[in-house]
Coordinates of C-alpha atoms in Angstrom, one line a residue:
X1 CA 167.5 110.7 155.4
X2 CA 168.0 114.1 157.2
X3 CA 171.5 114.5 155.7
X4 CA 170.1 114.0 152.1
X5 CA 167.0 116.2 152.8
X6 CA 169.0 119.1 154.2
X7 CA 171.1 119.2 151.0
X8 CA 168.1 118.6 148.6
X9 CA 169.9 115.6 147.1
X10 CA 166.8 113.4 146.8
X11 CA 166.2 115.1 143.4
X12 CA 169.3 113.2 142.1
X13 CA 168.4 109.9 143.7
X14 CA 166.2 108.0 141.2
X15 CA 166.0 104.3 141.9
X16 CA 168.3 103.7 139.0
X17 CA 170.9 106.1 140.3
X18 CA 170.7 104.7 143.8
X19 CA 171.0 101.1 142.5
X20 CA 174.1 102.1 140.5
X21 CA 175.7 103.9 143.5
X22 CA 174.9 100.9 145.7
X23 CA 176.7 98.6 143.3
X24 CA 179.6 100.9 142.9
X25 CA 180.1 101.2 146.7
X26 CA 179.8 97.4 147.1
X27 CA 182.5 97.1 144.4
X28 CA 184.7 99.3 146.6
X29 CA 184.2 96.9 149.5
X30 CA 185.2 94.1 147.2
X31 CA 188.2 96.0 145.9
X32 CA 189.7 96.0 149.4
X33 CA 189.9 92.2 149.2
X34 CA 190.9 92.1 145.5
X35 CA 194.4 90.6 145.8
X36 CA 194.4 88.8 149.1
X37 CA 192.1 87.2 151.7
X38 CA 192.7 89.7 154.5
X39 CA 192.7 88.4 158.0
X40 CA 194.2 89.5 161.3
X41 CA 196.6 92.4 161.0
X42 CA 196.0 92.7 157.2
X43 CA 192.3 93.2 158.0
X44 CA 193.0 95.6 160.8
X45 CA 195.0 97.7 158.4
X46 CA 192.0 98.3 156.1
X47 CA 189.3 98.4 158.7
X48 CA 188.8 102.2 158.7
X49 CA 188.4 102.2 155.0
X50 CA 186.2 99.1 155.1
X51 CA 183.9 100.7 157.6
X52 CA 183.5 103.7 155.4
X53 CA 182.7 101.7 152.4
X54 CA 180.2 99.5 154.3
X55 CA 178.6 102.6 155.6
X56 CA 178.2 103.9 152.0
X57 CA 176.6 100.6 150.9
X58 CA 174.2 100.8 153.9
X59 CA 173.4 104.5 153.2
X60 CA 172.5 103.9 149.5
X61 CA 170.5 100.8 150.4
X62 CA 168.6 102.7 153.0
X63 CA 167.8 105.5 150.6
X64 CA 166.7 103.0 147.9
X65 CA 164.4 101.2 150.3
X66 CA 162.9 104.4 151.7
X67 CA 162.2 105.8 148.2
X68 CA 160.6 102.6 147.0
X69 CA 158.6 102.0 150.2
X70 CA 160.5 98.8 151.1
X71 CA 160.6 98.0 154.8
X72 CA 164.2 96.7 154.9
X73 CA 163.9 95.0 158.2
X74 CA 160.7 93.2 157.1
X75 CA 162.3 92.3 153.8
X76 CA 165.3 90.7 155.5
X77 CA 163.1 88.7 157.9
X78 CA 161.0 87.4 155.0
X79 CA 164.1 86.5 153.0
X80 CA 165.4 84.6 156.0
X81 CA 162.2 82.6 156.1
X82 CA 162.7 81.7 152.4
X83 CA 166.3 80.8 153.0
X84 CA 165.4 78.5 155.9
X85 CA 163.1 76.6 153.5
X86 CA 165.8 76.5 150.8
X87 CA 168.6 75.5 153.1
X88 CA 167.3 73.2 155.8
X89 CA 169.9 72.7 158.5
X90 CA 170.0 68.9 158.1
X91 CA 171.0 69.3 154.4
X92 CA 173.1 72.4 154.4
X93 CA 175.0 72.6 157.7
X94 CA 178.7 72.8 156.8
X95 CA 178.0 72.8 153.1
X96 CA 178.6 75.5 150.6
X97 CA 176.3 73.9 148.0
X98 CA 173.6 76.0 146.4
X99 CA 170.0 75.0 147.3
X100 CA 169.5 73.4 143.8
X101 CA 172.4 71.0 144.6
X102 CA 170.9 70.1 148.0
X103 CA 167.5 69.0 146.6
X104 CA 167.1 65.2 146.9
X105 CA 170.1 64.7 149.2
X106 CA 167.9 64.1 152.2
X107 CA 165.9 61.4 150.4
X108 CA 166.8 57.7 150.7

């Protein structure tokens, strides 16, 4: 926040602008994986750029949450509680199915 405040940039950071920037930066993360599933040495090669893009995503998300009064840590904890309900271990372990596909599988 200090970086942004020192430069008086918060005046340009409406929720809309921050959400757009967040999406664009997330797209730049995705772009690094566009043509291949990078692992091992291939991943090591892009790691410096990947770290920069992930930092940009985190920065815009932090600004957005601060400006909207969202406690990011609390929001993540609450979402994980919801996810635990949606994806119980006994139905979802080792499965990539969406929660709507898991419903009814545990019933006999």
